């Protein structure tokens, strides 16, 4: 615990030092990034030791703040979430040290490093806090630090709008959490987590408050609207951290506080499964319809949060029905997907940042042919795309396989009250996987394959070592988790035990049904690697004594093919956007070809977020109109404002005395 607190202090101090250094193009970058990497590596030591079996440690100090105390604890569940938080943040800091240099002529780099280090420190405090007041303070610091990072390029109107959307959404979520802790603390007489407990009559209300409060941060549909706005606006290394690990603090909060609400009724699991299926399917559908690469990735975060929620929902169903195998496999899949999503989504956002910086655009339709010009970025992006699509043998497949196994177990060995929702989980997960594969075929194919569609793409090149290295490390992690899946899943037993309340021995026994399929994954991976190596060796042997020439790809007989003849993002996705047109409400702008040799023809699509368009925009417009009728109260006369305050105090005094 001492090492972890020292790491947190190092993060904050180095961030402050970067802020205090006078405007310079080099030193704030070096101090901020160096402090972030050092702090994260220092914090990884106690987190790894706890996961390897060192007993939990805690620190409890009294505070003068009502209901508050500095109560922190590092147990297996906290250590599990710290691992991706600190690991991905360290890699993002290395990447950011080169990425931010592009802004050194027009921006002071001290503030972004101050807020980045503060964001990492606050996330650490969120997952080790064991007092409601301390938790909410860390939660608020995390929200404000990320807001200032999102608005890094605040000279752009769209960035400012994204920042305000994020700020409003995150504080609405915090309001629900405040109500959650106030109700929970009032019933328990304390805000310390080890003394919290909910009366059965209040448990369901508290659960709903937690789902909205934590779900807003996690990006549950329909509370996700801030996510596709804020993540593309932030610098790419910040997008990686926000999408890869900051969203997971919402998942952490839900898992941690489920244990204090008592035995869950069956409908809690149904609700989580419903949220998971909805978020997963809508997230991937909206991603499929996007033309902005980072916005596409942001919608995939909604999809993957849905997959994690599916795992947790199945796990809660297992606890409700007294089926330890269902609970263990569900939580194992959900929790492992937390780490997997941090790895491949961090990788994809870093790759998107490298593409955007090399080409000056994030528009998919302006790219193409980048694999030849950016081989490192293209190869690592491809690994991330395969992993996020849930294809074997990479890490995304392993966690989704665990959720499938849990669901098949639920269908086969439990009653109809559980079998029906888990059947929906199987169907939803299969649909999500298929659509995700289609979406990343579009993203990788149009961005990296074919011919360059613009000058932006023609002159692109790979970034430097500091930006390449984190992408290579994350791509390697995607492969290694797939290769060592049985042993990694077995090591999760203490974490699953903390989340479910089951003894570690029981967890290990109920993980057994997953071990054989996972072993087959490893053997299949090894077999695939051997076959690939043999084919490569055979090809080399065949070509050893022959003359090898390069020629253009077959062009279907066209006399003058051009890059404009390739598929665009709109035309590639059109069959699927048409199929789900009722849900997506895609708008088309079509200029059809006319005559035998048409000179002009085009297809463009625009898919607005239905929740923003048909739910939040009318709601906030109505609230704005309603509040505008009260503008007569605000007229700029100070003496009348003093009168308002005096009247308010008088009314409160009368109410108190009465």
XYZ file of C-alpha atoms in Angstrom:
658
model
C 0.000 0.000 0.000
C 2.861 2.375 0.790
C 4.339 1.810 -2.679
C 0.980 2.436 -4.319
C 0.443 5.676 -2.407
C 4.009 6.734 -3.262
C 3.232 6.068 -6.929
C 0.095 8.222 -6.673
C 2.060 11.052 -5.053
C 4.749 10.763 -7.763
C 2.087 11.082 -10.458
C 0.610 14.215 -8.876
C 3.976 15.835 -8.098
C 5.366 15.249 -11.596
C 2.151 16.634 -13.085
C 2.455 19.764 -10.922
C 6.141 20.096 -11.880
C 5.224 19.932 -15.594
C 2.645 22.656 -14.987
C 5.056 24.919 -13.111
C 7.816 24.755 -15.708
C 7.728 27.954 -17.782
C 6.465 27.609 -21.332
C 8.888 25.357 -23.136
C 8.722 22.880 -25.982
C 10.666 20.123 -24.253
C 10.827 20.092 -20.438
C 7.092 19.850 -19.556
C 6.876 16.936 -21.987
C 9.870 15.161 -20.472
C 8.891 15.762 -16.821
C 5.200 14.925 -17.329
C 5.773 11.769 -19.367
C 8.712 10.639 -17.207
C 6.701 11.094 -14.006
C 3.705 9.251 -15.492
C 5.796 6.265 -16.583
C 7.737 6.109 -13.300
C 4.590 6.400 -11.178
C 2.754 3.718 -13.178
C 5.679 1.270 -13.032
C 6.035 1.844 -9.278
C 2.319 1.245 -8.755
C 2.368 -1.962 -10.800
C 4.656 -3.630 -8.228
C 2.138 -3.818 -5.322
C -0.710 -4.579 -7.751
C 1.180 -7.541 -9.243
C 2.230 -8.803 -5.792
C -1.388 -8.782 -4.605
C -2.516 -10.722 -7.664
C 0.255 -13.257 -7.009
C -1.118 -13.990 -3.535
C 0.225 -11.350 -1.118
C -2.555 -10.607 1.456
C -4.644 -7.448 1.097
C -3.322 -4.301 2.761
C -5.211 -1.213 3.928
C -4.784 2.205 5.519
C -7.469 3.950 7.576
C -6.975 7.572 8.712
C -9.622 9.836 10.235
C -10.710 13.053 8.488
C -12.591 16.140 9.634
C -14.908 15.952 6.606
C -18.385 14.714 7.706
C -18.731 11.048 6.790
C -15.286 10.963 5.243
C -12.116 9.102 6.113
C -8.955 8.289 4.206
C -9.722 4.576 3.984
C -7.929 2.750 1.172
C -7.399 -0.973 0.595
C -5.587 -3.014 -2.029
C -7.258 -6.407 -2.523
C -7.401 -8.771 -5.502
C -10.269 -6.951 -7.266
C -8.592 -3.527 -6.921
C -5.249 -4.958 -8.042
C -6.918 -6.541 -11.076
C -8.315 -3.170 -12.227
C -5.042 -1.398 -11.386
C -3.143 -3.618 -13.797
C -4.734 -2.212 -17.016
C -5.028 1.300 -15.545
C -1.319 1.588 -14.768
C -0.062 -0.536 -17.681
C -2.022 1.260 -20.398
C -1.389 4.689 -18.857
C 2.385 4.084 -18.873
C 2.319 3.075 -22.547
C 0.050 6.015 -23.398
C 2.503 8.382 -21.677
C 5.381 7.039 -23.795
C 3.254 7.479 -26.920
C 2.146 10.951 -25.825
C 5.737 12.130 -25.346
C 6.148 12.000 -29.143
C 2.545 12.613 -30.178
C 2.275 15.955 -28.315
C 5.470 17.307 -29.889
C 3.398 18.087 -32.980
C 1.626 20.761 -30.882
C 4.743 22.301 -29.292
C 4.734 25.369 -31.535
C 1.143 26.364 -30.774
C 0.414 24.953 -27.323
C 2.016 24.871 -23.877
C 2.461 21.188 -22.986
C 2.471 21.658 -19.186
C -1.349 21.623 -18.681
C -2.054 18.429 -20.699
C 0.577 16.516 -18.722
C -0.710 17.907 -15.406
C -4.246 16.737 -16.185
C -3.051 13.409 -17.639
C -1.091 12.532 -14.484
C -3.971 13.752 -12.316
C -6.355 11.523 -14.298
C -4.182 8.449 -13.711
C -3.751 9.233 -9.992
C -7.503 9.740 -9.543
C -8.286 6.423 -11.276
C -5.885 4.675 -8.882
C -7.635 6.300 -5.924
C -11.086 5.351 -7.257
C -10.273 1.627 -7.286
C -8.613 1.561 -3.843
C -10.993 3.934 -1.989
C -13.095 2.254 0.699
C -15.058 5.281 1.876
C -17.962 6.804 -0.040
C -16.819 10.411 0.425
C -13.240 9.627 -0.648
C -14.583 7.628 -3.598
C -16.768 10.523 -4.786
C -13.910 13.033 -4.425
C -11.605 10.846 -6.537
C -14.469 10.276 -8.994
C -14.967 14.046 -9.388
C -11.242 14.726 -9.867
C -11.217 12.012 -12.539
C -14.147 13.673 -14.341
C -12.636 17.178 -14.237
C -9.145 16.065 -15.292
C -10.562 14.170 -18.274
C -12.764 17.164 -19.188
C -9.695 19.419 -19.523
C -7.951 16.741 -21.593
C -10.958 16.374 -23.897
C -10.926 20.147 -24.496
C -7.183 20.228 -25.266
C -7.917 21.655 -28.733
C -10.516 24.091 -27.410
C -10.133 26.481 -30.340
C -12.434 24.126 -32.305
C -16.208 24.503 -31.867
C -16.874 20.751 -32.060
C -14.294 20.084 -29.320
C -15.865 22.656 -26.993
C -19.308 21.154 -27.613
C -17.945 17.642 -26.943
C -16.401 18.883 -23.687
C -19.641 20.389 -22.443
C -21.620 17.277 -23.394
C -19.148 15.181 -21.429
C -19.214 17.511 -18.431
C -23.027 17.506 -18.224
C -23.279 13.719 -18.663
C -20.609 12.895 -16.116
C -22.164 15.163 -13.492
C -25.608 13.712 -14.045
C -24.050 10.317 -13.366
C -22.322 11.682 -10.252
C -25.673 13.027 -8.997
C -27.084 9.477 -9.067
C -24.005 8.172 -7.244
C -24.355 10.891 -4.605
C -27.951 9.796 -3.990
C -26.745 6.168 -3.915
C -24.126 6.803 -1.227
C -26.394 9.091 0.815
C -29.139 6.457 0.977
C -26.663 3.655 1.646
C -24.772 5.635 4.303
C -27.985 6.773 6.008
C -29.078 3.174 6.465
C -25.640 1.937 7.547
C -24.556 4.845 9.759
C -21.200 5.071 7.950
C -19.757 5.591 4.486
C -16.912 3.120 5.006
C -17.397 0.247 2.576
C -16.796 -2.452 5.202
C -19.771 -1.136 7.195
C -22.144 -0.516 4.303
C -25.230 -2.682 3.942
C -28.633 -2.211 2.340
C -32.013 -3.060 3.792
C -33.857 -5.493 1.491
C -36.578 -2.878 0.875
C -34.017 -0.381 -0.447
C -31.698 -2.757 -2.294
C -33.448 -2.594 -5.670
C -33.669 1.214 -5.617
C -29.958 1.406 -4.754
C -29.162 -1.038 -7.554
C -30.985 1.143 -10.099
C -29.154 4.265 -8.851
C -25.842 2.398 -9.197
C -26.691 1.194 -12.719
C -27.446 4.749 -13.892
C -24.556 6.387 -11.995
C -21.853 3.890 -12.905
C -23.467 3.084 -16.259
C -23.168 6.712 -17.376
C -19.416 6.576 -16.845
C -19.138 3.106 -18.397
C -21.159 4.096 -21.480
C -24.282 1.932 -21.125
C -26.866 2.593 -23.821
C -28.682 5.093 -23.642
C -26.337 6.985 -21.262
C -23.482 6.715 -23.764
C -24.079 9.919 -25.743
C -21.024 11.716 -24.334
C -18.694 8.917 -25.419
C -18.706 9.239 -29.255
C -18.282 13.009 -28.809
C -15.536 13.115 -26.170
C -13.237 10.279 -27.229
C -12.581 11.548 -30.786
C -12.020 15.082 -29.471
C -9.249 14.151 -27.027
C -5.596 13.594 -28.052
C -5.177 9.973 -29.142
C -3.152 8.764 -26.121
C -5.853 10.274 -23.883
C -8.581 8.608 -25.975
C -6.782 5.292 -25.422
C -6.752 5.795 -21.647
C -10.330 7.092 -21.453
C -11.742 4.314 -23.621
C -9.406 1.572 -22.447
C -9.516 2.070 -18.689
C -11.495 5.105 -17.508
C -14.766 3.536 -18.677
C -13.887 0.488 -16.600
C -14.059 2.470 -13.354
C -17.827 2.378 -13.929
C -17.683 -1.412 -14.258
C -15.447 -1.592 -11.165
C -17.877 0.503 -9.118
C -20.803 -1.702 -10.150
C -18.963 -4.941 -9.305
C -17.591 -3.596 -6.002
C -20.861 -2.226 -4.688
C -23.032 -5.140 -5.835
C -21.508 -7.074 -2.949
C -22.866 -4.638 -0.325
C -26.452 -4.722 -1.623
C -27.115 -8.265 -0.460
C -28.265 -11.316 -2.468
C -29.371 -10.120 -5.935
C -32.900 -10.919 -7.131
C -33.201 -12.571 -10.530
C -34.332 -9.412 -12.370
C -31.003 -7.672 -11.670
C -29.339 -10.247 -13.903
C -32.043 -9.894 -16.557
C -31.608 -6.118 -16.535
C -27.824 -6.361 -16.924
C -28.205 -8.881 -19.763
C -30.719 -6.561 -21.453
C -28.383 -3.566 -21.119
C -25.505 -5.678 -22.440
C -27.364 -6.886 -25.531
C -28.734 -3.395 -26.268
C -25.375 -1.636 -25.811
C -23.526 -4.302 -27.760
C -25.804 -4.388 -30.808
C -26.502 -0.655 -31.041
C -22.846 0.183 -30.358
C -21.538 -1.952 -33.201
C -24.319 -0.849 -35.587
C -23.523 2.827 -35.065
C -19.812 2.064 -35.387
C -20.482 0.397 -38.736
C -22.147 3.555 -40.048
C -19.334 5.983 -39.066
C -16.832 7.675 -41.411
C -14.563 9.150 -38.732
C -12.020 6.534 -37.597
C -11.879 7.614 -33.940
C -15.652 8.008 -33.737
C -15.991 4.467 -35.116
C -13.691 3.224 -32.335
C -15.636 5.190 -29.715
C -18.865 3.406 -30.667
C -17.018 0.106 -30.393
C -16.325 0.978 -26.768
C -20.099 1.031 -26.219
C -20.265 -2.380 -27.895
C -17.517 -3.881 -25.726
C -18.949 -2.435 -22.530
C -22.079 -4.292 -23.597
C -20.118 -7.548 -23.843
C -18.637 -6.996 -20.375
C -22.121 -6.293 -19.005
C -23.393 -9.511 -20.606
C -20.756 -11.438 -18.642
C -21.661 -9.675 -15.398
C -25.381 -10.204 -16.052
C -24.885 -13.935 -16.541
C -22.759 -13.997 -13.375
C -25.473 -12.225 -11.376
C -28.022 -14.760 -12.689
C -25.725 -17.502 -11.393
C -25.542 -15.920 -7.921
C -29.333 -15.400 -7.856
C -30.099 -19.010 -8.757
C -27.336 -20.555 -6.639
C -25.423 -21.861 -9.659
C -21.709 -21.297 -8.890
C -20.548 -22.494 -12.318
C -22.780 -19.971 -14.077
C -21.627 -17.202 -11.725
C -17.921 -18.043 -12.003
C -17.834 -18.412 -15.799
C -19.946 -15.266 -16.314
C -17.765 -13.098 -14.078
C -14.600 -14.679 -15.520
C -15.655 -13.708 -19.067
C -16.765 -10.211 -18.074
C -13.685 -9.421 -15.997
C -11.210 -10.844 -18.511
C -12.884 -8.760 -21.216
C -12.164 -5.687 -19.062
C -8.428 -6.298 -19.503
C -8.728 -7.446 -23.110
C -10.712 -4.384 -24.135
C -8.163 -2.114 -22.442
C -5.413 -3.756 -24.516
C -6.958 -3.886 -27.991
C -8.923 -0.652 -27.724
C -5.836 1.156 -26.438
C -3.912 -0.293 -29.383
C -6.553 0.760 -31.913
C -6.795 4.326 -30.599
C -3.006 4.669 -30.680
C -3.022 3.337 -34.261
C -5.799 5.774 -35.224
C -3.750 8.600 -33.699
C -0.697 7.611 -35.744
C -2.845 7.567 -38.908
C -4.440 10.929 -38.103
C -1.091 12.569 -37.366
C 0.589 11.126 -40.485
C -2.249 12.051 -42.861
C -3.851 15.059 -41.160
C -7.320 13.519 -41.351
C -9.496 10.920 -39.588
C -11.989 10.637 -42.474
C -11.904 7.010 -43.610
C -12.910 7.945 -47.163
C -9.783 10.127 -47.536
C -7.380 7.330 -46.643
C -6.355 4.044 -48.284
C -3.174 2.164 -49.118
C -1.542 2.948 -45.771
C -0.254 -0.582 -45.155
C 2.571 0.000 -47.656
C 3.462 3.397 -46.198
C 2.858 2.616 -42.497
C 3.651 -1.113 -42.097
C 4.150 -1.025 -38.302
C 0.920 0.860 -37.703
C -0.969 -1.294 -40.225
C 0.237 -4.616 -38.821
C -0.501 -3.730 -35.186
C -3.880 -2.218 -36.138
C -4.736 -5.491 -37.908
C -3.944 -7.481 -34.747
C -6.149 -5.121 -32.718
C -8.937 -5.425 -35.304
C -8.836 -9.239 -35.198
C -8.786 -9.205 -31.382
C -11.734 -6.814 -31.007
C -13.738 -8.876 -33.511
C -13.487 -11.833 -31.118
C -11.671 -14.053 -33.611
C -9.328 -16.869 -32.526
C -6.654 -17.155 -31.372
C -6.361 -13.660 -29.847
C -7.433 -12.379 -26.443
C -10.886 -11.082 -27.428
C -11.892 -14.587 -28.443
C -10.910 -16.023 -25.030
C -13.125 -13.737 -22.955
C -16.077 -14.064 -25.317
C -15.635 -17.857 -25.278
C -15.969 -17.808 -21.474
C -19.257 -15.882 -21.736
C -20.499 -18.357 -24.376
C -19.563 -21.287 -22.107
C -21.397 -19.680 -19.189
C -24.467 -19.095 -21.348
C -24.459 -22.663 -22.728
C -24.167 -23.918 -19.162
C -27.136 -21.756 -18.181
C -29.280 -23.056 -21.058
C -28.404 -26.681 -20.332
C -28.326 -26.973 -16.554
C -30.613 -24.272 -15.093
C -34.319 -23.542 -15.052
C -36.335 -21.553 -17.584
C -36.031 -18.324 -15.561
C -32.307 -18.351 -16.346
C -32.297 -20.256 -19.634
C -34.387 -17.667 -21.525
C -32.154 -14.621 -20.825
C -28.924 -16.565 -21.408
C -30.340 -17.798 -24.723
C -30.728 -14.115 -25.574
C -27.099 -13.627 -24.510
C -25.921 -16.302 -26.962
C -27.948 -14.799 -29.814
C -26.883 -11.248 -29.020
C -23.210 -12.132 -28.642
C -23.208 -13.978 -31.970
C -24.810 -10.998 -33.742
C -22.380 -8.562 -32.088
C -19.395 -10.673 -33.146
C -20.538 -10.897 -36.776
C -21.207 -7.164 -37.053
C -17.894 -6.304 -35.368
C -16.004 -8.446 -37.904
C -17.825 -6.658 -40.752
C -17.072 -3.247 -39.254
C -13.346 -3.867 -38.857
C -13.131 -5.427 -42.299
C -14.436 -2.068 -43.516
C -12.126 -0.018 -41.284
C -8.924 -1.928 -42.037
C -9.731 -2.558 -45.694
C -10.545 1.034 -46.605
C -7.864 2.693 -44.450
C -4.908 0.371 -45.027
C -5.579 -1.591 -48.250
C -6.101 -0.549 -51.858
C -4.712 2.718 -53.222
C -4.377 6.082 -51.513
C -7.509 8.190 -52.064
C -5.906 11.573 -51.334
C -2.608 13.407 -50.975
C -2.997 12.990 -47.219
C -2.587 9.248 -47.558
C -0.012 9.349 -50.365
C 2.690 11.000 -48.250
C 2.027 9.199 -44.936
C 4.764 7.353 -43.035
C 5.135 5.444 -39.775
C 5.668 7.430 -36.552
C 8.869 7.365 -34.499
C 9.949 4.749 -31.976
C 8.172 6.315 -28.981
C 4.817 6.011 -30.764
C 5.532 2.619 -32.364
C 6.769 0.841 -29.224
C 3.480 1.039 -27.221
C 1.551 -0.285 -30.235
C 3.918 -3.250 -30.580
C 3.701 -4.045 -26.841
C -0.114 -3.969 -26.889
C -0.271 -6.103 -30.046
C 2.050 -8.640 -28.398
C -0.218 -8.684 -25.327
C -3.227 -9.539 -27.553
C -1.329 -12.579 -28.857
C 0.169 -13.684 -25.520
C -3.169 -13.699 -23.660
C -4.547 -15.959 -26.384
C -1.514 -18.257 -26.151
C -1.573 -18.550 -22.335
C -5.346 -18.437 -21.851
C -5.786 -21.468 -19.487
C -3.164 -20.250 -17.038
C -4.354 -16.615 -17.131
C -7.976 -17.615 -16.510
C -6.894 -19.872 -13.612
C -4.997 -16.939 -12.098
C -8.234 -14.936 -12.012
C -9.683 -17.158 -9.244
C -8.981 -14.744 -6.319
C -10.432 -11.831 -8.307
C -13.601 -13.777 -9.167
C -13.820 -14.902 -5.548
C -13.803 -11.261 -4.369
C -16.430 -10.272 -6.938
C -18.805 -13.198 -6.287
C -18.164 -13.818 -2.595
C -17.332 -17.477 -3.311
C -14.298 -19.248 -1.745
C -11.278 -19.408 -4.055
C -11.344 -23.240 -4.028
C -14.973 -23.199 -5.214
C -14.075 -20.731 -7.968
C -11.198 -22.940 -9.165
C -13.430 -26.023 -9.184
C -16.088 -24.221 -11.247
C -13.568 -22.886 -13.737
C -12.731 -26.484 -14.672
C -15.360 -26.766 -17.499
C -13.573 -23.920 -19.320
C -10.075 -25.353 -19.130
C -10.378 -27.989 -21.859
C -11.825 -25.592 -24.510
C -9.133 -23.062 -23.619
C -6.455 -25.729 -23.999
C -7.847 -26.493 -27.474
C -7.455 -22.759 -28.273
C -3.789 -22.903 -27.281
C -3.186 -26.085 -29.294
C -5.005 -24.560 -32.273
C -2.831 -21.457 -31.997
C 0.330 -23.511 -31.927
C -0.887 -25.601 -34.858
C -1.716 -22.461 -36.854
C 1.725 -21.008 -36.119
C 3.442 -24.231 -37.229
C 1.390 -24.460 -40.455
C 2.086 -20.785 -41.234
C 5.818 -21.268 -40.666
C 5.827 -24.370 -42.896
C 3.973 -22.552 -45.699
C 6.379 -19.613 -45.452
C 9.374 -21.957 -45.558
C 7.867 -23.881 -48.503
C 7.219 -20.616 -50.423
C 10.792 -19.504 -49.762
C 12.110 -22.863 -51.009
C 9.961 -22.691 -54.183
C 11.120 -19.160 -55.021
C 14.761 -19.697 -54.085
C 16.007 -20.342 -57.654
C 13.433 -18.314 -59.580
C 13.236 -14.719 -60.762
C 10.565 -12.790 -58.809
C 8.892 -9.706 -60.341
C 6.252 -7.315 -59.092
C 3.289 -6.174 -61.195
C 0.058 -4.209 -60.559
C -2.893 -6.006 -59.041
C -5.401 -7.328 -61.594
C -7.752 -4.413 -62.318
C -10.772 -6.231 -63.751
C -9.947 -5.071 -67.268
C -10.450 -1.344 -66.617
C -8.363 0.812 -68.974
C -7.781 3.652 -66.473
C -8.593 2.504 -62.929
C -8.405 5.182 -60.236
C -8.602 5.146 -56.431
C -12.107 6.639 -56.689
C -13.320 3.292 -58.080
C -12.646 1.571 -54.755
C -15.258 0.896 -52.100
C -15.921 3.825 -49.760
C -16.990 3.546 -46.111
C -20.582 4.315 -47.121
C -20.779 1.870 -50.024
C -19.108 -0.943 -48.043
C -21.519 -0.609 -45.126
C -24.644 0.106 -47.192
C -26.067 -3.470 -47.272
C -25.920 -3.677 -43.475
C -27.102 -0.127 -42.811
C -30.045 -0.837 -45.144
C -30.797 -4.080 -43.294
C -30.907 -2.250 -39.942
C -32.340 0.960 -41.417
C -35.251 1.049 -38.990
C -32.847 1.243 -36.032
C -30.152 3.435 -37.566
C -32.286 6.046 -39.382
C -29.434 6.627 -41.847
C -29.817 9.619 -44.182
C -28.665 9.152 -47.772
C -27.421 11.720 -50.280
C -27.265 10.010 -53.659
C -26.233 11.400 -57.047
C -27.058 8.452 -59.376
C -25.090 7.754 -62.563
C -26.780 9.005 -65.731
C -26.065 7.718 -69.241
C -23.482 5.223 -70.472
C -20.365 7.142 -69.388
C -21.411 9.147 -66.305
C -18.886 11.743 -65.125
C -20.454 12.362 -61.724
C -22.061 9.914 -59.282
C -21.827 9.713 -55.517
C -23.280 8.168 -52.386
C -22.903 9.761 -48.936
C -24.544 8.705 -45.697
C -25.070 10.330 -42.341
C -26.183 8.304 -39.321
C -27.116 10.417 -36.287
C -27.201 8.864 -32.818
C -30.883 8.085 -32.288
C -30.590 8.624 -28.505
C -29.153 12.125 -29.004
C -31.476 12.948 -31.858
C -34.789 11.678 -30.527
C -34.325 11.571 -26.738
C -31.771 14.006 -25.288
C -31.977 16.855 -27.810
C -35.786 17.293 -27.468
C -35.495 16.823 -23.692
C -32.785 19.455 -23.178
C -34.408 21.812 -25.687
C -37.633 21.607 -23.671
C -35.780 22.196 -20.402
C -33.978 25.165 -21.958
C -37.237 26.712 -23.120
C -38.802 26.138 -19.706
C -35.903 27.744 -17.862
C -35.743 30.663 -20.281
C -39.043 31.855 -18.787
C -37.133 32.501 -15.527
C -34.577 34.841 -17.091
C -36.360 37.807 -15.543
C -34.727 36.703 -12.243
C -31.266 37.397 -13.706
C -30.964 41.102 -14.528
C -27.499 42.099 -13.254
C -28.576 44.081 -10.142
C -26.385 43.020 -7.240
C -28.651 44.363 -4.495
C -31.508 42.147 -5.742
C -29.199 39.092 -5.733
C -28.379 39.899 -2.069
C -32.122 40.090 -1.427
C -32.564 36.600 -2.977
C -29.906 35.194 -0.650
C -31.476 36.869 2.402
C -34.930 35.534 1.512
C -33.518 32.027 0.999
C -31.805 32.118 4.403
C -35.009 33.405 6.024
C -37.077 30.588 4.490
C -34.528 27.994 5.612
C -34.533 29.449 9.135
C -38.339 29.317 9.310
C -38.304 25.739 7.989
C -35.659 24.715 10.532
C -37.454 26.332 13.490
C -40.804 24.966 12.383
